[in-house]
Amino acid sequence: MKKSITAVILVLLLFVITLPSCNDIDDGSTVSIPENSNVFSIPSEDGTVGDLVIIDSDGNSVNVETSLNTETGLIDINLPALTQGDSFTIQKSGQADTYVAVTSADNTSPQLISGNIANGAQDVEVNLPVDLSFSKVMDGSSINGTTVVLKEIKYNRTVPVRFIYNYDRIIVIPRMKLQQNLEYKLAVNGIKDITGQLLSFEVNYKNRDLDYGLYFFGKYGECEKYFPGIQNAFYNDSKPTMIYAHGWQANAVTKSDYYGRSFYGYEQFFWEEDDFKGQTKYNGLRQFTNHSWIDKGWNTGFVYWQQFADEPALAQGNVGGVHDAEAKIWSFQGYKGSRYRVVDSSGSAYYKNWDCRLNFNGDVVTVDSVGRLLSLYVNNALKNNVSGNIRFVGHSLGNQVVNNLMKYAFDAGITVNRIALLDPAWTSGDKNYLPNDGYGKWVGERCRNFIFESKNRNSNLAVEIYHTTGMNIGIAGLAVDTNDALTNAAADFNAAPWYYSSTQLDGKHNSIRNSYIWSFEFQPPAEVTISWWKRSATGKMGPSASTPDWRMREMMGPKYEWTQVEGRYTPSPSDDQWERKSKDTSWFSLW
């Protein structure tokens, strides 16, 4: 009597099967197992063998040896030697994705039958996973960093990758930001099917010249771009989530990144500084700032729009660069449309116009702004988050990005619990690219109204605003909206990064994005009051990323503001103290 094998296909960070585009595992697919073979492997969801059992056709448990291969994430099962027609049922954790196994050996060589990236392909989406399907079931234990290698051809650098193993299908996921307009080679050399037949081939391709979207970061800069339908190794729906947005990125495409790749400047959760003119002893700082978030169980996401934000710097005689980058957050019909900056083969930077269309989740979508573009990724990623703890953080112009993301999130039924605006920038004046929809024609006014509306949707929303010396006095040559109505309704803090000199306004402005994220590592700082040169601790917490939401809400409103009085000469937030000061009591709460 023919017996069936019911295999549980479970999810592990290294081996996940979540793509709706793949053939369902429970469709009764026939898997060939060679006669007299006694090793069978299945993926493990939780990284353990757990309660796995083998049942014969009579319902009896079969005693077998099982072991977890920590390199591949597969559970290896030592079955009794199989003969023609034998079969077993494999059960684990009460779940089952079913397929039927037979023992007739198939000694034909495996073939690559399809892939989402053709050999020689151009204009491939940056960080797109390589999805490969085969004519036979492959041996999962043969798929590793030696047999499947992704390389940057220009730098001859091996890219760290993760594999999704799905029997006759493999997905290769890059675990670092790949560079736009660069050539890559996926070399597959000596993977085996379950009969031991070998397969080798290459896929050469070139990335498109534009990248954007949501990346989730692990430690030491390792990251995965978010794609709908693919379980991201650095994101879990059960965990609280912090999403960060960068600001203006003048000349980013002409700089080098953390890995030394030229013409590829971008921010990440990393503080690197060799020019603390205020306190030179701290030069050489190298600090990954998101590690404590991960250690405390958080997802850490980063939305990128750097090529759209790369508009000329003030030093290049173009004050309008800030205006031009800002406009794209709200509309691709603004001052410079949807243009983005790229570098040609000679290293010269120039601008191209984007058609505002992208393939997203199986559909061709047209977007009208950076805010709308990034919200596609953020909303899709967070739609099933059950943590009840979502925080958006935006630096400089990035505050306008996260304000848009928060509105789109609430519109989609996603609750945001906290928003941090780090040295927020808003240019003043009516903008003809903004709609007449009641939210206002000034960008600062719109952000304020988005926050007020969000506060009405979630009365527990915590709003914190941090200033540094630079943005408090404005941007040279620009009329800056101080947005007093919002500042006096939020929790209002004045940081003092005196480890930069008085002339290093850029350094001070950028310091807050690093120190805020890093501050999550430490206990909340002390709040103090100062009277007649006497400093007194109030027993309450001052502001930081680790300050609880309830305390941040307590600090909101027009009554007080806080100024940093300790830790001003050290980049580390570990020694900070903040003085509470009374504000003009003529202000009233806008909540």
Coordinates of C-alpha atoms in Angstrom, one line a residue:
M1 CA 0.0 0.0 0.0
K2 CA 1.4 3.4 -1.0
K3 CA 2.1 5.6 2.0
S4 CA 2.5 9.4 1.9
I5 CA 5.1 11.7 3.5
T6 CA 3.6 14.8 5.0
A7 CA 6.4 17.3 5.4
V8 CA 6.1 20.4 7.5
I9 CA 7.6 23.3 5.7
L10 CA 8.5 25.8 8.4
V11 CA 10.1 29.2 8.4
L12 CA 13.6 30.0 9.6
L13 CA 15.5 33.2 9.1
L14 CA 17.8 31.5 6.8
F15 CA 15.2 29.4 5.0
V16 CA 11.7 30.9 4.5
I17 CA 8.9 30.0 2.2
T18 CA 6.4 32.8 2.1
L19 CA 6.3 33.9 -1.6
P20 CA 2.8 33.8 -3.0
S21 CA 4.3 33.5 -6.5
C22 CA 5.8 30.0 -5.8
N23 CA 4.0 26.7 -6.3
D24 CA 2.1 25.9 -3.1
I25 CA 3.9 23.3 -1.0
D26 CA 0.7 21.6 -0.2
D27 CA -0.2 20.8 -3.8
G28 CA 0.8 17.1 -3.6
S29 CA 4.0 17.5 -5.6
T30 CA 5.9 14.3 -6.2
V31 CA 9.4 14.3 -4.8
S32 CA 11.9 11.7 -6.0
I33 CA 14.0 10.1 -3.3
P34 CA 16.7 7.6 -4.5
E35 CA 16.3 4.0 -3.5
N36 CA 18.3 3.0 -0.4
S37 CA 18.8 6.7 0.5
N38 CA 18.4 7.3 4.2
V39 CA 18.8 11.1 4.6
F40 CA 15.9 13.5 4.2
S41 CA 16.0 17.2 5.1
I42 CA 13.3 19.8 5.8
P43 CA 13.6 23.5 6.8
S44 CA 13.1 24.5 10.4
E45 CA 11.1 27.5 11.4
D46 CA 12.3 28.0 15.0
G47 CA 15.9 26.8 14.6
T48 CA 15.3 23.6 16.5
V49 CA 14.3 20.0 15.8
G50 CA 11.4 20.5 18.3
D51 CA 8.6 18.0 18.3
L52 CA 9.3 16.4 14.9
V53 CA 8.0 12.8 14.6
I54 CA 8.0 10.3 11.8
I55 CA 4.8 8.2 11.4
D56 CA 4.5 5.0 9.3
S57 CA 1.4 4.1 7.3
D58 CA 0.0 2.2 10.3
G59 CA 0.1 5.3 12.5
N60 CA 3.1 4.1 14.5
S61 CA 6.0 6.4 15.5
V62 CA 9.3 5.5 13.9
N63 CA 12.5 6.0 15.9
V64 CA 15.0 7.9 13.8
E65 CA 18.0 10.1 14.4
T66 CA 17.4 13.8 13.7
S67 CA 19.9 16.7 13.8
L68 CA 19.8 20.4 13.1
N69 CA 22.4 21.7 10.5
T70 CA 23.1 25.1 11.9
E71 CA 24.8 26.3 8.7
T72 CA 21.9 25.5 6.4
G73 CA 19.0 25.7 8.9
L74 CA 17.8 22.3 7.8
I75 CA 16.7 19.4 10.0
D76 CA 18.5 16.2 8.7
I77 CA 16.5 13.1 9.3
N78 CA 18.2 9.7 9.1
L79 CA 15.5 7.5 7.7
P80 CA 15.6 3.7 7.4
A81 CA 16.9 2.6 4.0
L82 CA 14.1 3.1 1.5
T83 CA 12.9 0.6 -1.0
Q84 CA 10.6 1.2 -3.9
G85 CA 7.2 2.3 -2.7
D86 CA 8.1 3.1 0.9
S87 CA 7.0 6.4 2.3
F88 CA 6.6 8.1 5.7
T89 CA 4.7 11.0 7.2
I90 CA 6.7 13.8 8.9
Q91 CA 5.0 16.0 11.4
K92 CA 6.2 19.0 13.4
S93 CA 4.4 21.6 15.6
G94 CA 1.0 20.4 14.4
Q95 CA 1.5 22.0 10.9
A96 CA 1.7 20.3 7.6
D97 CA 2.5 21.3 4.0
T98 CA 1.9 18.1 2.1
Y99 CA 3.8 16.4 -0.7
V100 CA 4.1 12.8 -1.8
A101 CA 7.5 11.1 -1.9
V102 CA 8.4 8.0 -3.9
T103 CA 11.6 6.1 -4.0
S104 CA 12.2 5.7 -7.7
A105 CA 15.5 7.2 -8.4
D106 CA 15.9 9.8 -11.2
N107 CA 19.4 10.0 -12.5
T108 CA 18.9 12.8 -15.1
S109 CA 20.9 16.0 -14.5
P110 CA 19.0 18.9 -13.0
Q111 CA 18.3 21.9 -15.1
L112 CA 17.6 25.6 -14.4
I113 CA 14.2 26.0 -15.9
S114 CA 13.4 29.6 -15.0
G115 CA 14.7 32.7 -13.2
N116 CA 13.4 36.2 -12.5
I117 CA 16.7 37.7 -13.7
A118 CA 18.0 36.5 -17.1
N119 CA 21.7 36.2 -17.8
G120 CA 22.8 39.5 -19.3
A121 CA 19.8 41.4 -18.0
Q122 CA 20.0 45.2 -17.7
D123 CA 18.0 47.7 -15.6
V124 CA 17.4 45.2 -12.7
E125 CA 15.7 46.6 -9.6
V126 CA 18.4 47.2 -7.0
N127 CA 18.6 44.5 -4.3
L128 CA 16.1 42.3 -6.1
P129 CA 16.4 38.7 -4.8
V130 CA 17.4 36.2 -7.5
D131 CA 14.6 33.6 -7.8
L132 CA 15.6 30.3 -9.5
S133 CA 13.5 27.3 -10.3
F134 CA 14.9 23.8 -11.2
S135 CA 13.7 20.7 -13.0
K136 CA 14.4 18.6 -9.9
V137 CA 14.3 18.8 -6.2
M138 CA 17.7 20.2 -5.0
D139 CA 19.6 19.0 -1.9
G140 CA 19.3 21.9 0.5
S141 CA 22.6 21.0 2.3
S142 CA 24.5 21.7 -0.9
I143 CA 23.3 25.3 -1.1
N144 CA 25.7 27.5 0.9
G145 CA 28.0 30.5 0.6
T146 CA 30.6 28.4 -1.3
T147 CA 28.4 26.9 -4.0
V148 CA 26.2 30.0 -4.5
V149 CA 28.1 33.3 -4.6
L150 CA 26.9 36.8 -5.5
K151 CA 29.7 39.2 -6.5
E152 CA 30.1 42.8 -7.3
I153 CA 32.2 42.7 -10.5
K154 CA 33.7 46.1 -10.2
Y155 CA 35.1 45.5 -6.7
N156 CA 35.4 41.7 -6.9
R157 CA 33.5 41.7 -3.6
T158 CA 31.5 38.8 -2.4
V159 CA 28.0 40.0 -1.3
P160 CA 26.6 38.4 1.9
V161 CA 23.4 36.6 1.0
R162 CA 20.6 34.6 2.5
F163 CA 19.0 31.6 0.9
I164 CA 15.3 30.6 0.8
Y165 CA 15.2 26.9 0.0
N166 CA 12.0 25.5 -1.4
Y167 CA 13.0 22.1 -2.8
D168 CA 12.9 22.8 -6.5
R169 CA 13.4 26.5 -6.0
I170 CA 16.0 28.7 -4.5
I171 CA 15.8 32.5 -3.7
V172 CA 19.1 34.4 -3.1
I173 CA 18.6 37.5 -1.1
P174 CA 21.4 40.2 -0.8
R175 CA 22.2 41.2 2.8
M176 CA 23.8 44.6 2.1
K177 CA 22.7 47.6 0.0
L178 CA 23.8 46.9 -3.6
Q179 CA 24.9 49.8 -5.8
Q180 CA 22.8 51.2 -8.5
N181 CA 24.1 51.1 -12.1
L182 CA 26.6 48.3 -11.1
E183 CA 27.2 44.8 -12.6
Y184 CA 26.7 41.7 -10.5
K185 CA 27.4 38.0 -11.1
L186 CA 25.6 35.1 -9.4
A187 CA 27.8 32.1 -9.7
V188 CA 26.2 28.7 -8.9
N189 CA 28.9 26.0 -8.8
G190 CA 28.2 22.5 -7.7
I191 CA 24.8 22.5 -6.1
K192 CA 23.3 19.0 -6.2
D193 CA 19.8 17.5 -6.5
I194 CA 18.8 14.9 -4.0
T195 CA 20.2 12.1 -6.3
G196 CA 23.6 13.8 -6.2
Q197 CA 23.6 15.2 -9.7
L198 CA 25.5 18.4 -10.0
L199 CA 24.5 21.8 -11.6
S200 CA 26.6 24.9 -12.3
F201 CA 25.7 28.1 -14.1
E202 CA 26.1 31.9 -13.9
V203 CA 23.7 34.8 -14.0
N204 CA 25.2 38.2 -14.9
Y205 CA 23.2 41.3 -14.6
K206 CA 23.3 45.1 -14.2
N207 CA 21.3 47.1 -11.7
R208 CA 19.2 50.1 -12.7
D209 CA 20.5 53.5 -11.9
L210 CA 17.8 54.4 -9.3
D211 CA 17.2 53.0 -5.9
Y212 CA 14.6 53.8 -3.2
G213 CA 12.4 52.0 -0.7
L214 CA 12.6 50.4 2.8
Y215 CA 15.5 48.5 4.1
F216 CA 15.5 46.7 7.5
F217 CA 18.9 46.6 9.2
G218 CA 20.5 44.0 11.4
K219 CA 23.8 44.6 13.1
Y220 CA 27.0 45.9 11.6
G221 CA 25.3 47.4 8.5
E222 CA 23.8 44.1 7.3
C223 CA 20.4 44.7 5.8
E224 CA 17.7 43.4 3.5
K225 CA 15.5 45.5 1.2
Y226 CA 11.8 45.0 1.9
F227 CA 9.8 43.2 -0.9
P228 CA 6.2 42.3 -0.4
G229 CA 5.7 38.5 0.0
I230 CA 9.3 37.8 1.1
Q231 CA 9.9 37.4 4.8
N232 CA 12.6 39.9 5.7
A233 CA 15.2 38.4 8.0
F234 CA 15.4 41.7 10.0
Y235 CA 11.7 42.3 10.4
N236 CA 9.2 40.5 12.5
D237 CA 5.5 41.4 12.8
S238 CA 5.5 40.7 16.5
K239 CA 8.2 43.2 17.3
P240 CA 8.1 47.0 17.9
T241 CA 9.3 48.9 14.9
M242 CA 11.3 52.1 14.3
I243 CA 11.4 53.6 10.8
Y244 CA 13.9 56.3 10.1
A245 CA 13.9 58.8 7.2
H246 CA 16.9 60.8 6.1
G247 CA 16.9 64.4 4.9
W248 CA 18.6 66.4 2.2
Q249 CA 21.5 64.5 0.6
A250 CA 23.5 67.1 -1.4
N251 CA 26.2 65.4 -3.5
A252 CA 25.5 62.0 -2.0
V253 CA 26.2 60.2 -5.3
T254 CA 29.7 61.6 -5.5
K255 CA 30.7 60.2 -2.1
S256 CA 31.8 56.8 -0.9
D257 CA 29.9 54.4 1.4
Y258 CA 30.9 52.4 4.5
Y259 CA 32.4 49.7 2.2
G260 CA 34.5 52.0 0.2
R261 CA 32.4 51.9 -2.9
S262 CA 32.8 55.2 -4.8
F263 CA 29.9 57.2 -6.1
Y264 CA 27.5 55.7 -3.6
G265 CA 27.0 57.9 -0.5
Y266 CA 24.1 57.1 1.8
E267 CA 23.3 57.2 5.5
Q268 CA 22.8 54.2 7.6
F269 CA 22.7 53.5 11.4
F270 CA 26.3 54.3 11.7
W271 CA 28.2 57.3 13.1
E272 CA 31.6 57.9 11.7
E273 CA 33.4 61.1 12.6
D274 CA 37.1 62.2 12.3
D275 CA 36.5 66.0 12.7
F276 CA 35.1 66.9 16.1
K277 CA 36.7 70.3 16.2
G278 CA 35.2 71.0 19.6
Q279 CA 36.6 67.9 21.2
T280 CA 39.3 66.4 19.0
K281 CA 39.9 63.5 21.4
Y282 CA 36.8 61.8 20.1
N283 CA 37.9 61.8 16.5
G284 CA 37.9 58.4 15.1
L285 CA 34.4 57.6 16.4
R286 CA 32.9 54.5 14.7
Q287 CA 29.5 53.6 16.2
F288 CA 26.6 51.5 14.9
T289 CA 23.7 53.2 16.5
N290 CA 20.9 50.6 16.1
H291 CA 22.4 47.6 17.9
S292 CA 20.7 48.4 21.2
W293 CA 17.3 48.6 19.5
I294 CA 17.9 45.1 18.1
D295 CA 19.1 43.8 21.4
K296 CA 15.9 45.1 23.0
G297 CA 13.7 43.3 20.4
W298 CA 13.0 46.1 17.9
N299 CA 12.9 46.1 14.1
T300 CA 15.0 49.0 12.7
G301 CA 13.9 50.2 9.2
F302 CA 15.4 52.9 7.0
V303 CA 13.5 54.6 4.1
Y304 CA 15.7 55.8 1.3
W305 CA 15.1 58.5 -1.2
Q306 CA 18.7 59.8 -1.4
Q307 CA 18.9 60.2 -5.2
F308 CA 15.8 62.4 -5.2
A309 CA 17.2 64.3 -2.2
D310 CA 20.5 64.9 -3.9
E311 CA 20.0 68.5 -5.0
P312 CA 22.9 71.0 -5.1
A313 CA 24.5 72.2 -1.9
L314 CA 24.6 75.8 -0.7
A315 CA 28.3 75.8 -1.3
Q316 CA 27.6 75.3 -5.0
G317 CA 25.7 78.6 -5.1
N318 CA 22.2 77.0 -5.3
V319 CA 20.1 77.9 -2.3
G320 CA 17.2 76.3 -4.1
G321 CA 18.6 72.8 -3.5
V322 CA 16.7 72.5 -0.2
H323 CA 13.5 73.7 -1.9
D324 CA 13.9 71.3 -4.8
A325 CA 14.5 68.3 -2.6
E326 CA 11.7 69.3 -0.2
A327 CA 9.2 69.6 -3.1
K328 CA 9.6 66.0 -4.2
I329 CA 8.5 64.8 -0.8
W330 CA 5.1 66.2 -1.6
S331 CA 4.8 66.2 -5.3
F332 CA 6.7 65.2 -8.4
Q333 CA 5.2 68.3 -10.1
G334 CA 7.3 70.6 -8.0
Y335 CA 10.3 72.8 -8.9
K336 CA 12.5 69.9 -10.3
G337 CA 9.8 67.4 -11.0
S338 CA 10.9 63.8 -10.4
R339 CA 14.5 64.2 -11.3
Y340 CA 17.1 62.1 -9.5
R341 CA 20.9 62.2 -9.6
V342 CA 23.2 59.6 -11.1
V343 CA 26.9 59.2 -12.0
D344 CA 28.1 58.2 -15.5
S345 CA 31.0 55.9 -16.2
S346 CA 33.5 58.8 -16.0
G347 CA 32.3 59.8 -12.6
S348 CA 30.4 62.9 -13.7
A349 CA 27.1 63.5 -11.9
Y350 CA 24.0 64.4 -13.8
Y351 CA 20.2 64.4 -13.5
K352 CA 17.6 62.1 -15.0
N353 CA 13.8 62.2 -14.8
W354 CA 11.9 59.3 -13.4
D355 CA 8.6 58.2 -15.0
C356 CA 7.1 57.7 -11.5
R357 CA 6.1 54.1 -12.3
L358 CA 7.2 51.0 -10.4
N359 CA 6.3 47.3 -10.1
F360 CA 5.1 46.8 -6.6
N361 CA 3.6 43.7 -5.3
G362 CA 2.7 42.4 -8.7
D363 CA 1.2 45.6 -10.0
V364 CA 2.4 48.5 -12.0
V365 CA 1.9 51.6 -9.8
T366 CA 2.2 55.3 -10.6
V367 CA 3.1 57.5 -7.7
D368 CA 2.9 61.3 -7.3
S369 CA 5.5 62.0 -4.6
V370 CA 8.3 60.6 -2.5
G371 CA 5.9 60.4 0.4
R372 CA 3.5 58.3 -1.5
L373 CA 6.3 56.1 -3.0
L374 CA 7.8 55.2 0.4
S375 CA 4.4 54.7 2.0
L376 CA 3.8 51.7 -0.3
Y377 CA 6.7 49.9 1.3
V378 CA 6.1 51.0 4.9
N379 CA 2.3 50.3 4.9
N380 CA 2.8 46.9 3.3
A381 CA 5.5 46.0 5.8
L382 CA 3.6 47.2 8.9
K383 CA 0.0 46.2 8.0
N384 CA 0.2 43.0 10.1
N385 CA 2.4 44.3 12.9
V386 CA 0.8 43.4 16.2
S387 CA 3.4 44.9 18.6
G388 CA 1.3 48.0 19.3
N389 CA 4.5 50.0 19.2
I390 CA 5.5 51.8 16.0
R391 CA 7.8 54.8 16.0
F392 CA 8.7 57.1 13.1
V393 CA 11.9 59.2 13.2
G394 CA 12.8 61.8 10.7
H395 CA 15.9 64.1 10.4
S396 CA 15.9 67.5 8.8
L397 CA 13.7 67.3 5.7
G398 CA 13.1 63.7 6.7
N399 CA 10.7 65.0 9.2
Q400 CA 8.4 65.8 6.3
V401 CA 8.8 62.3 5.0
V402 CA 7.8 60.6 8.2
N403 CA 4.9 63.1 8.6
N404 CA 3.6 61.9 5.2
L405 CA 4.3 58.3 6.2
M406 CA 2.4 58.7 9.4
K407 CA -0.7 60.1 7.6
Y408 CA -0.6 57.3 5.0
A409 CA -0.2 54.8 7.8
F410 CA -3.2 56.1 9.8
D411 CA -5.2 56.3 6.5
A412 CA -4.4 52.5 6.1
G413 CA -5.5 51.6 9.6
I414 CA -1.9 51.4 11.0
T415 CA -1.4 53.1 14.3
V416 CA 1.7 55.1 14.9
N417 CA 2.6 55.5 18.6
R418 CA 5.4 58.0 18.5
I419 CA 7.1 60.4 16.1
A420 CA 10.5 62.1 16.6
L421 CA 11.4 65.1 14.5
L422 CA 15.2 65.6 14.7
D423 CA 16.2 69.2 13.8
P424 CA 13.2 69.4 11.5
A425 CA 13.4 71.7 8.5
W426 CA 10.5 73.4 6.8
T427 CA 11.0 76.2 4.3
S428 CA 8.5 79.0 4.5
G429 CA 5.9 80.3 2.1
D430 CA 3.0 79.0 0.0
K431 CA 3.9 76.2 -2.4
N432 CA 2.1 76.0 -5.7
Y433 CA 2.6 72.2 -5.9
L434 CA 0.6 71.6 -2.7
P435 CA -3.1 70.9 -3.2
N436 CA -6.0 72.9 -1.8
D437 CA -7.2 70.2 0.5
G438 CA -7.5 72.0 3.8
Y439 CA -4.2 70.9 5.3
G440 CA -2.4 74.1 4.3
K441 CA -0.1 75.5 1.6
W442 CA 3.0 75.7 3.7
V443 CA 4.9 72.5 4.2
G444 CA 5.3 73.2 8.0
E445 CA 1.6 73.9 8.3
R446 CA 0.8 70.6 6.6
C447 CA 3.1 68.6 8.8
R448 CA 1.5 70.3 11.9
N449 CA -2.0 69.5 10.7
F450 CA -1.0 65.9 9.9
I451 CA 0.3 65.5 13.4
F452 CA -2.8 67.1 15.0
E453 CA -5.0 64.8 12.9
S454 CA -2.9 61.8 13.9
K455 CA -3.2 62.9 17.6
N456 CA -7.0 62.9 17.2
R457 CA -6.8 59.4 15.8
N458 CA -4.5 58.2 18.5
S459 CA -4.7 60.2 21.7
N460 CA -1.6 58.4 23.0
L461 CA 0.6 59.6 20.2
A462 CA 3.9 61.0 21.5
V463 CA 5.5 63.8 19.6
E464 CA 9.1 64.9 20.3
I465 CA 11.1 67.6 18.6
Y466 CA 14.8 68.2 19.0
H467 CA 16.7 71.3 17.8
T468 CA 20.4 71.9 17.4
T469 CA 22.1 75.3 17.1
G470 CA 22.1 75.3 13.3
M471 CA 18.5 74.8 12.5
N472 CA 17.3 77.0 15.3
I473 CA 18.6 80.0 13.5
G474 CA 17.7 78.8 10.0
I475 CA 19.5 77.8 6.9
A476 CA 21.7 80.5 5.3
G477 CA 19.9 82.1 2.4
L478 CA 16.6 80.4 3.2
A479 CA 13.4 81.6 4.9
V480 CA 12.8 78.8 7.4
D481 CA 9.4 78.2 9.1
T482 CA 10.0 77.7 12.9
N483 CA 6.6 76.1 13.1
D484 CA 6.1 77.5 16.7
A485 CA 2.5 76.1 16.9
L486 CA 3.8 72.6 16.5
T487 CA 6.9 73.1 18.6
N488 CA 4.8 74.4 21.5
A489 CA 2.3 71.5 21.3
A490 CA 5.1 68.8 21.2
A491 CA 7.8 67.9 23.7
D492 CA 10.4 70.5 22.8
F493 CA 14.1 69.9 23.3
N494 CA 17.3 71.9 22.6
A495 CA 20.4 69.7 22.2
A496 CA 23.9 71.1 22.7
P497 CA 26.5 69.1 20.6
W498 CA 29.5 71.2 21.7
Y499 CA 31.9 68.5 20.7
Y500 CA 31.6 70.2 17.3
S501 CA 32.9 73.8 17.1
S502 CA 30.7 76.8 16.8
T503 CA 31.3 77.0 13.1
Q504 CA 30.5 73.3 12.4
L505 CA 26.8 73.8 11.8
D506 CA 26.5 70.8 9.5
G507 CA 28.1 68.6 12.1
K508 CA 25.8 69.9 14.8
H509 CA 22.8 69.5 12.6
N510 CA 23.7 65.9 11.7
S511 CA 24.7 64.9 15.2
I512 CA 21.2 64.7 16.5
R513 CA 20.2 61.9 14.1
N514 CA 23.1 59.8 15.4
S515 CA 22.8 60.7 19.1
Y516 CA 19.1 60.1 19.2
I517 CA 19.3 56.6 17.8
W518 CA 22.3 55.8 19.9
S519 CA 20.6 57.1 23.1
F520 CA 18.3 54.0 23.1
E521 CA 21.3 52.1 24.4
F522 CA 21.2 54.0 27.7
Q523 CA 18.8 54.7 30.6
P524 CA 16.8 57.9 30.1
P525 CA 18.9 60.9 31.2
A526 CA 18.1 62.9 34.3
E527 CA 15.9 66.0 34.3
V528 CA 17.2 68.9 36.4
T529 CA 16.2 72.5 37.2
I530 CA 18.7 75.3 37.8
S531 CA 18.1 78.2 40.1
W532 CA 20.7 80.7 41.2
W533 CA 23.4 78.4 39.9
K534 CA 22.1 75.5 41.9
R535 CA 21.2 72.4 40.0
S536 CA 18.5 70.1 41.4
A537 CA 17.4 66.8 40.1
T538 CA 13.6 66.6 39.8
G539 CA 13.6 62.8 40.0
K540 CA 12.0 62.7 36.5
M541 CA 13.4 61.5 33.2
G542 CA 14.7 63.8 30.6
P543 CA 14.4 63.2 26.8
S544 CA 16.0 60.5 24.8
A545 CA 15.0 57.6 22.5
S546 CA 14.8 55.4 25.5
T547 CA 12.4 57.7 27.5
P548 CA 9.1 55.9 27.7
D549 CA 6.2 57.1 25.6
W550 CA 4.1 58.0 28.7
R551 CA 6.9 60.3 29.9
M552 CA 7.2 61.8 26.5
R553 CA 3.5 62.6 26.4
E554 CA 3.8 64.1 29.9
M555 CA 6.5 66.5 28.6
M556 CA 4.3 67.6 25.6
G557 CA 2.7 71.0 25.6
P558 CA 3.5 74.7 25.9
K559 CA 4.5 74.8 29.6
Y560 CA 8.1 73.6 29.5
E561 CA 11.1 73.2 27.2
W562 CA 14.3 71.3 27.9
T563 CA 17.9 72.3 27.2
Q564 CA 20.9 69.9 27.4
V565 CA 23.2 70.9 30.2
E566 CA 25.4 67.8 30.6
G567 CA 27.0 65.6 28.0
R568 CA 27.6 68.6 25.7
Y569 CA 31.2 67.8 25.2
T570 CA 30.9 64.0 24.6
P571 CA 29.3 62.4 21.6
S572 CA 28.0 59.5 23.7
P573 CA 24.5 60.2 25.1
S574 CA 25.4 58.2 28.3
D575 CA 26.2 61.3 30.4
D576 CA 23.4 63.6 29.2
Q577 CA 21.3 65.8 31.5
W578 CA 18.5 68.1 30.5
E579 CA 17.3 71.3 32.3
R580 CA 13.6 71.9 32.4
K581 CA 12.7 75.5 31.7
S582 CA 9.4 77.3 31.7
K583 CA 8.0 78.6 28.4
D584 CA 5.8 81.6 27.7
T585 CA 2.6 80.6 29.5
S586 CA 0.5 82.6 27.0
W587 CA 0.7 79.6 24.8
F588 CA -2.1 77.1 25.2
S589 CA -2.2 73.4 24.4
L590 CA -3.4 72.7 20.9
W591 CA -4.3 69.1 21.7

